[in-house]
């Protein structure tokens, strides 16, 4: 009888600990998702505001809007989807198919490329497709 009570007590402690750690993991995942969404929306707001004011567009506009804040290809692609859904006419998604967009902007930063000039981004994309990007 005492052994049964002890087993039940230990099981209750184990279940409580597992529930606690599951909640911690879930909270961390939710926080990471919120942080990601916040970063994307921050860049989106800056890009759309500047685009509507006629101050920027295209790849140069993304750089000016702070695309460097985004952490990976998935976040950048989500940003591009939101830009198009917002009604912007520029849609680079097909041009960027098969390209790691995070690496694209990192390489541009390393090479100190100015995407504001016509054809600069397109040249880097072509180099990445061919595997001929130099550092």
JSON list of N, CA and C in Angstrom, two decimals, residues 14-69:
[
{"chain": "A", "resi": 14, "resn": "UNK", "atom": "N", "xyz": [6.69, 13.44, -11.87]},
{"chain": "A", "resi": 14, "resn": "UNK", "atom": "CA", "xyz": [7.21, 13.30, -13.24]},
{"chain": "A", "resi": 14, "resn": "UNK", "atom": "C", "xyz": [6.28, 13.98, -14.24]},
{"chain": "A", "resi": 15, "resn": "UNK", "atom": "N", "xyz": [4.99, 13.76, -14.11]},
{"chain": "A", "resi": 15, "resn": "UNK", "atom": "CA", "xyz": [4.02, 14.39, -15.03]},
{"chain": "A", "resi": 15, "resn": "UNK", "atom": "C", "xyz": [4.08, 15.91, -14.89]},
{"chain": "A", "resi": 16, "resn": "UNK", "atom": "N", "xyz": [4.19, 16.41, -13.68]},
{"chain": "A", "resi": 16, "resn": "UNK", "atom": "CA", "xyz": [4.28, 17.86, -13.47]},
{"chain": "A", "resi": 16, "resn": "UNK", "atom": "C", "xyz": [5.54, 18.42, -14.13]},
{"chain": "A", "resi": 17, "resn": "UNK", "atom": "N", "xyz": [6.65, 17.74, -13.97]},
{"chain": "A", "resi": 17, "resn": "UNK", "atom": "CA", "xyz": [7.91, 18.20, -14.57]},
{"chain": "A", "resi": 17, "resn": "UNK", "atom": "C", "xyz": [7.82, 18.19, -16.09]},
{"chain": "A", "resi": 18, "resn": "UNK", "atom": "N", "xyz": [7.27, 17.13, -16.65]},
{"chain": "A", "resi": 18, "resn": "UNK", "atom": "CA", "xyz": [7.12, 17.05, -18.11]},
{"chain": "A", "resi": 18, "resn": "UNK", "atom": "C", "xyz": [6.20, 18.15, -18.63]},
{"chain": "A", "resi": 19, "resn": "UNK", "atom": "N", "xyz": [5.12, 18.42, -17.91]},
{"chain": "A", "resi": 19, "resn": "UNK", "atom": "CA", "xyz": [4.20, 19.49, -18.31]},
{"chain": "A", "resi": 19, "resn": "UNK", "atom": "C", "xyz": [4.90, 20.84, -18.27]},
{"chain": "A", "resi": 20, "resn": "UNK", "atom": "N", "xyz": [5.69, 21.06, -17.25]},
{"chain": "A", "resi": 20, "resn": "UNK", "atom": "CA", "xyz": [6.42, 22.33, -17.12]},
{"chain": "A", "resi": 20, "resn": "UNK", "atom": "C", "xyz": [7.37, 22.51, -18.30]},
{"chain": "A", "resi": 21, "resn": "UNK", "atom": "N", "xyz": [8.18, 21.50, -18.58]},
{"chain": "A", "resi": 21, "resn": "UNK", "atom": "CA", "xyz": [9.17, 21.62, -19.66]},
{"chain": "A", "resi": 21, "resn": "UNK", "atom": "C", "xyz": [8.51, 21.73, -21.02]},
{"chain": "A", "resi": 22, "resn": "UNK", "atom": "N", "xyz": [7.38, 21.06, -21.21]},
{"chain": "A", "resi": 22, "resn": "UNK", "atom": "CA", "xyz": [6.64, 21.20, -22.47]},
{"chain": "A", "resi": 22, "resn": "UNK", "atom": "C", "xyz": [6.15, 22.63, -22.63]},
{"chain": "A", "resi": 23, "resn": "UNK", "atom": "N", "xyz": [5.71, 23.23, -21.55]},
{"chain": "A", "resi": 23, "resn": "UNK", "atom": "CA", "xyz": [5.26, 24.63, -21.59]},
{"chain": "A", "resi": 23, "resn": "UNK", "atom": "C", "xyz": [6.41, 25.58, -21.89]},
{"chain": "A", "resi": 24, "resn": "UNK", "atom": "N", "xyz": [7.57, 25.31, -21.33]},
{"chain": "A", "resi": 24, "resn": "UNK", "atom": "CA", "xyz": [8.75, 26.15, -21.59]},
{"chain": "A", "resi": 24, "resn": "UNK", "atom": "C", "xyz": [9.13, 26.07, -23.07]},
{"chain": "A", "resi": 25, "resn": "UNK", "atom": "N", "xyz": [9.15, 24.86, -23.61]},
{"chain": "A", "resi": 25, "resn": "UNK", "atom": "CA", "xyz": [9.50, 24.68, -25.03]},
{"chain": "A", "resi": 25, "resn": "UNK", "atom": "C", "xyz": [8.48, 25.40, -25.91]},
{"chain": "A", "resi": 26, "resn": "UNK", "atom": "N", "xyz": [7.21, 25.23, -25.61]},
{"chain": "A", "resi": 26, "resn": "UNK", "atom": "CA", "xyz": [6.15, 25.87, -26.40]},
{"chain": "A", "resi": 26, "resn": "UNK", "atom": "C", "xyz": [6.27, 27.39, -26.33]},
{"chain": "A", "resi": 27, "resn": "UNK", "atom": "N", "xyz": [6.57, 27.92, -25.16]},
{"chain": "A", "resi": 27, "resn": "UNK", "atom": "CA", "xyz": [6.72, 29.37, -25.01]},
{"chain": "A", "resi": 27, "resn": "UNK", "atom": "C", "xyz": [7.91, 29.88, -25.82]},
{"chain": "A", "resi": 28, "resn": "UNK", "atom": "N", "xyz": [9.02, 29.16, -25.80]},
{"chain": "A", "resi": 28, "resn": "UNK", "atom": "CA", "xyz": [10.19, 29.56, -26.58]},
{"chain": "A", "resi": 28, "resn": "UNK", "atom": "C", "xyz": [9.88, 29.55, -28.08]},
{"chain": "A", "resi": 29, "resn": "UNK", "atom": "N", "xyz": [9.17, 28.53, -28.53]},
{"chain": "A", "resi": 29, "resn": "UNK", "atom": "CA", "xyz": [8.81, 28.45, -29.95]},
{"chain": "A", "resi": 29, "resn": "UNK", "atom": "C", "xyz": [7.89, 29.60, -30.34]},
{"chain": "A", "resi": 30, "resn": "UNK", "atom": "N", "xyz": [6.93, 29.90, -29.48]},
{"chain": "A", "resi": 30, "resn": "UNK", "atom": "CA", "xyz": [6.01, 31.00, -29.76]},
{"chain": "A", "resi": 30, "resn": "UNK", "atom": "C", "xyz": [6.74, 32.33, -29.77]},
{"chain": "A", "resi": 31, "resn": "UNK", "atom": "N", "xyz": [7.68, 32.52, -28.86]},
{"chain": "A", "resi": 31, "resn": "UNK", "atom": "CA", "xyz": [8.47, 33.75, -28.82]},
{"chain": "A", "resi": 31, "resn": "UNK", "atom": "C", "xyz": [9.31, 33.89, -30.08]},
{"chain": "A", "resi": 32, "resn": "UNK", "atom": "N", "xyz": [9.92, 32.80, -30.53]},
{"chain": "A", "resi": 32, "resn": "UNK", "atom": "CA", "xyz": [10.72, 32.83, -31.76]},
{"chain": "A", "resi": 32, "resn": "UNK", "atom": "C", "xyz": [9.85, 33.18, -32.96]},
{"chain": "A", "resi": 33, "resn": "UNK", "atom": "N", "xyz": [8.65, 32.62, -33.00]},
{"chain": "A", "resi": 33, "resn": "UNK", "atom": "CA", "xyz": [7.73, 32.92, -34.09]},
{"chain": "A", "resi": 33, "resn": "UNK", "atom": "C", "xyz": [7.30, 34.38, -34.06]},
{"chain": "A", "resi": 34, "resn": "UNK", "atom": "N", "xyz": [7.04, 34.90, -32.87]},
{"chain": "A", "resi": 34, "resn": "UNK", "atom": "CA", "xyz": [6.67, 36.32, -32.73]},
{"chain": "A", "resi": 34, "resn": "UNK", "atom": "C", "xyz": [7.81, 37.23, -33.15]},
{"chain": "A", "resi": 35, "resn": "UNK", "atom": "N", "xyz": [9.04, 36.87, -32.76]},
{"chain": "A", "resi": 35, "resn": "UNK", "atom": "CA", "xyz": [10.21, 37.67, -33.14]},
{"chain": "A", "resi": 35, "resn": "UNK", "atom": "C", "xyz": [10.37, 37.68, -34.66]},
{"chain": "A", "resi": 36, "resn": "UNK", "atom": "N", "xyz": [10.21, 36.52, -35.27]},
{"chain": "A", "resi": 36, "resn": "UNK", "atom": "CA", "xyz": [10.33, 36.41, -36.73]},
{"chain": "A", "resi": 36, "resn": "UNK", "atom": "C", "xyz": [9.28, 37.28, -37.41]},
{"chain": "A", "resi": 37, "resn": "UNK", "atom": "N", "xyz": [8.06, 37.19, -36.97]},
{"chain": "A", "resi": 37, "resn": "UNK", "atom": "CA", "xyz": [6.97, 37.97, -37.56]},
{"chain": "A", "resi": 37, "resn": "UNK", "atom": "C", "xyz": [7.22, 39.47, -37.38]},
{"chain": "A", "resi": 38, "resn": "UNK", "atom": "N", "xyz": [7.74, 39.84, -36.23]},
{"chain": "A", "resi": 38, "resn": "UNK", "atom": "CA", "xyz": [8.04, 41.24, -35.96]},
{"chain": "A", "resi": 38, "resn": "UNK", "atom": "C", "xyz": [9.12, 41.77, -36.90]},
{"chain": "A", "resi": 39, "resn": "UNK", "atom": "N", "xyz": [10.18, 40.98, -37.11]},
{"chain": "A", "resi": 39, "resn": "UNK", "atom": "CA", "xyz": [11.25, 41.39, -38.03]},
{"chain": "A", "resi": 39, "resn": "UNK", "atom": "C", "xyz": [10.72, 41.57, -39.45]},
{"chain": "A", "resi": 40, "resn": "UNK", "atom": "N", "xyz": [9.93, 40.60, -39.90]},
{"chain": "A", "resi": 40, "resn": "UNK", "atom": "CA", "xyz": [9.39, 40.66, -41.26]},
{"chain": "A", "resi": 40, "resn": "UNK", "atom": "C", "xyz": [8.49, 41.88, -41.42]},
{"chain": "A", "resi": 41, "resn": "UNK", "atom": "N", "xyz": [7.60, 42.10, -40.46]},
{"chain": "A", "resi": 41, "resn": "UNK", "atom": "CA", "xyz": [6.69, 43.25, -40.55]},
{"chain": "A", "resi": 41, "resn": "UNK", "atom": "C", "xyz": [7.42, 44.58, -40.51]},
{"chain": "A", "resi": 42, "resn": "UNK", "atom": "N", "xyz": [8.50, 44.66, -39.74]},
{"chain": "A", "resi": 42, "resn": "UNK", "atom": "CA", "xyz": [9.28, 45.90, -39.67]},
{"chain": "A", "resi": 42, "resn": "UNK", "atom": "C", "xyz": [9.86, 46.24, -41.04]},
{"chain": "A", "resi": 43, "resn": "UNK", "atom": "N", "xyz": [10.45, 45.25, -41.71]},
{"chain": "A", "resi": 43, "resn": "UNK", "atom": "CA", "xyz": [11.02, 45.48, -43.04]},
{"chain": "A", "resi": 43, "resn": "UNK", "atom": "C", "xyz": [9.91, 45.75, -44.05]},
{"chain": "A", "resi": 44, "resn": "UNK", "atom": "N", "xyz": [8.81, 45.01, -43.96]},
{"chain": "A", "resi": 44, "resn": "UNK", "atom": "CA", "xyz": [7.68, 45.20, -44.86]},
{"chain": "A", "resi": 44, "resn": "UNK", "atom": "C", "xyz": [7.14, 46.62, -44.77]},
{"chain": "A", "resi": 45, "resn": "UNK", "atom": "N", "xyz": [6.93, 47.10, -43.56]},
{"chain": "A", "resi": 45, "resn": "UNK", "atom": "CA", "xyz": [6.39, 48.45, -43.37]},
{"chain": "A", "resi": 45, "resn": "UNK", "atom": "C", "xyz": [7.31, 49.51, -43.99]},
{"chain": "A", "resi": 46, "resn": "UNK", "atom": "N", "xyz": [8.61, 49.37, -43.75]},
{"chain": "A", "resi": 46, "resn": "UNK", "atom": "CA", "xyz": [9.55, 50.34, -44.31]},
{"chain": "A", "resi": 46, "resn": "UNK", "atom": "C", "xyz": [9.57, 50.27, -45.84]},
{"chain": "A", "resi": 47, "resn": "UNK", "atom": "N", "xyz": [9.55, 49.05, -46.38]},
{"chain": "A", "resi": 47, "resn": "UNK", "atom": "CA", "xyz": [9.60, 48.90, -47.84]},
{"chain": "A", "resi": 47, "resn": "UNK", "atom": "C", "xyz": [8.35, 49.50, -48.49]},
{"chain": "A", "resi": 48, "resn": "UNK", "atom": "N", "xyz": [7.19, 49.14, -47.97]},
{"chain": "A", "resi": 48, "resn": "UNK", "atom": "CA", "xyz": [5.93, 49.61, -48.56]},
{"chain": "A", "resi": 48, "resn": "UNK", "atom": "C", "xyz": [5.82, 51.12, -48.44]},
{"chain": "A", "resi": 49, "resn": "UNK", "atom": "N", "xyz": [6.18, 51.68, -47.29]},
{"chain": "A", "resi": 49, "resn": "UNK", "atom": "CA", "xyz": [6.12, 53.14, -47.12]},
{"chain": "A", "resi": 49, "resn": "UNK", "atom": "C", "xyz": [7.03, 53.85, -48.11]},
{"chain": "A", "resi": 50, "resn": "UNK", "atom": "N", "xyz": [8.24, 53.37, -48.25]},
{"chain": "A", "resi": 50, "resn": "UNK", "atom": "CA", "xyz": [9.19, 53.99, -49.18]},
{"chain": "A", "resi": 50, "resn": "UNK", "atom": "C", "xyz": [8.75, 53.80, -50.63]},
{"chain": "A", "resi": 51, "resn": "UNK", "atom": "N", "xyz": [8.21, 52.64, -50.94]},
{"chain": "A", "resi": 51, "resn": "UNK", "atom": "CA", "xyz": [7.76, 52.37, -52.30]},
{"chain": "A", "resi": 51, "resn": "UNK", "atom": "C", "xyz": [6.58, 53.26, -52.68]},
{"chain": "A", "resi": 52, "resn": "UNK", "atom": "N", "xyz": [5.64, 53.42, -51.76]},
{"chain": "A", "resi": 52, "resn": "UNK", "atom": "CA", "xyz": [4.48, 54.27, -52.03]},
{"chain": "A", "resi": 52, "resn": "UNK", "atom": "C", "xyz": [4.88, 55.73, -52.16]},
{"chain": "A", "resi": 53, "resn": "UNK", "atom": "N", "xyz": [5.94, 56.12, -51.48]},
{"chain": "A", "resi": 53, "resn": "UNK", "atom": "CA", "xyz": [6.42, 57.50, -51.58]},
{"chain": "A", "resi": 53, "resn": "UNK", "atom": "C", "xyz": [7.33, 57.69, -52.80]},
{"chain": "A", "resi": 54, "resn": "UNK", "atom": "N", "xyz": [7.59, 56.60, -53.52]},
{"chain": "A", "resi": 54, "resn": "UNK", "atom": "CA", "xyz": [8.42, 56.67, -54.72]},
{"chain": "A", "resi": 54, "resn": "UNK", "atom": "C", "xyz": [9.91, 56.77, -54.42]},
{"chain": "A", "resi": 55, "resn": "UNK", "atom": "N", "xyz": [10.30, 56.44, -53.19]},
{"chain": "A", "resi": 55, "resn": "UNK", "atom": "CA", "xyz": [11.71, 56.56, -52.81]},
{"chain": "A", "resi": 55, "resn": "UNK", "atom": "C", "xyz": [12.53, 55.32, -53.13]},
{"chain": "A", "resi": 56, "resn": "UNK", "atom": "N", "xyz": [11.88, 54.18, -53.25]},
{"chain": "A", "resi": 56, "resn": "UNK", "atom": "CA", "xyz": [12.65, 52.97, -53.54]},
{"chain": "A", "resi": 56, "resn": "UNK", "atom": "C", "xyz": [11.73, 51.88, -54.06]},
{"chain": "A", "resi": 57, "resn": "UNK", "atom": "N", "xyz": [12.35, 50.92, -54.69]},
{"chain": "A", "resi": 57, "resn": "UNK", "atom": "CA", "xyz": [11.65, 49.72, -55.12]},
{"chain": "A", "resi": 57, "resn": "UNK", "atom": "C", "xyz": [12.70, 48.67, -55.44]},
{"chain": "A", "resi": 58, "resn": "UNK", "atom": "N", "xyz": [12.29, 47.52, -55.81]},
{"chain": "A", "resi": 58, "resn": "UNK", "atom": "CA", "xyz": [13.18, 46.46, -56.24]},
{"chain": "A", "resi": 58, "resn": "UNK", "atom": "C", "xyz": [14.16, 46.05, -55.14]},
{"chain": "A", "resi": 59, "resn": "UNK", "atom": "N", "xyz": [15.28, 45.48, -55.54]},
{"chain": "A", "resi": 59, "resn": "UNK", "atom": "CA", "xyz": [16.25, 44.95, -54.58]},
{"chain": "A", "resi": 59, "resn": "UNK", "atom": "C", "xyz": [16.88, 46.05, -53.73]},
{"chain": "A", "resi": 60, "resn": "UNK", "atom": "N", "xyz": [17.15, 47.19, -54.33]},
{"chain": "A", "resi": 60, "resn": "UNK", "atom": "CA", "xyz": [17.71, 48.31, -53.58]},
{"chain": "A", "resi": 60, "resn": "UNK", "atom": "C", "xyz": [16.78, 48.76, -52.47]},
{"chain": "A", "resi": 61, "resn": "UNK", "atom": "N", "xyz": [15.49, 48.73, -52.75]},
{"chain": "A", "resi": 61, "resn": "UNK", "atom": "CA", "xyz": [14.50, 49.09, -51.74]},
{"chain": "A", "resi": 61, "resn": "UNK", "atom": "C", "xyz": [14.49, 48.12, -50.57]},
{"chain": "A", "resi": 62, "resn": "UNK", "atom": "N", "xyz": [14.69, 46.84, -50.87]},
{"chain": "A", "resi": 62, "resn": "UNK", "atom": "CA", "xyz": [14.75, 45.85, -49.80]},
{"chain": "A", "resi": 62, "resn": "UNK", "atom": "C", "xyz": [15.94, 46.12, -48.88]},
{"chain": "A", "resi": 63, "resn": "UNK", "atom": "N", "xyz": [17.07, 46.47, -49.48]},
{"chain": "A", "resi": 63, "resn": "UNK", "atom": "CA", "xyz": [18.26, 46.78, -48.67]},
{"chain": "A", "resi": 63, "resn": "UNK", "atom": "C", "xyz": [18.00, 48.01, -47.82]},
{"chain": "A", "resi": 64, "resn": "UNK", "atom": "N", "xyz": [17.43, 49.06, -48.42]},
{"chain": "A", "resi": 64, "resn": "UNK", "atom": "CA", "xyz": [17.13, 50.28, -47.68]},
{"chain": "A", "resi": 64, "resn": "UNK", "atom": "C", "xyz": [16.11, 50.04, -46.57]},
{"chain": "A", "resi": 65, "resn": "UNK", "atom": "N", "xyz": [15.21, 49.10, -46.79]},
{"chain": "A", "resi": 65, "resn": "UNK", "atom": "CA", "xyz": [14.17, 48.80, -45.79]},
{"chain": "A", "resi": 65, "resn": "UNK", "atom": "C", "xyz": [14.70, 47.96, -44.64]},
{"chain": "A", "resi": 66, "resn": "UNK", "atom": "N", "xyz": [15.91, 47.44, -44.78]},
{"chain": "A", "resi": 66, "resn": "UNK", "atom": "CA", "xyz": [16.51, 46.70, -43.67]},
{"chain": "A", "resi": 66, "resn": "UNK", "atom": "C", "xyz": [16.43, 45.20, -43.79]},
{"chain": "A", "resi": 67, "resn": "UNK", "atom": "N", "xyz": [16.52, 44.68, -45.00]},
{"chain": "A", "resi": 67, "resn": "UNK", "atom": "CA", "xyz": [16.42, 43.22, -45.19]},
{"chain": "A", "resi": 67, "resn": "UNK", "atom": "C", "xyz": [17.51, 42.47, -44.41]},
{"chain": "A", "resi": 68, "resn": "UNK", "atom": "N", "xyz": [18.58, 43.16, -44.06]},
{"chain": "A", "resi": 68, "resn": "UNK", "atom": "CA", "xyz": [19.63, 42.55, -43.27]},
{"chain": "A", "resi": 68, "resn": "UNK", "atom": "C", "xyz": [19.18, 42.12, -41.88]},
{"chain": "A", "resi": 69, "resn": "UNK", "atom": "N", "xyz": [18.03, 42.61, -41.43]},
{"chain": "A", "resi": 69, "resn": "UNK", "atom": "CA", "xyz": [17.48, 42.20, -40.14]},
{"chain": "A", "resi": 69, "resn": "UNK", "atom": "C", "xyz": [16.95, 40.77, -40.17]}
]
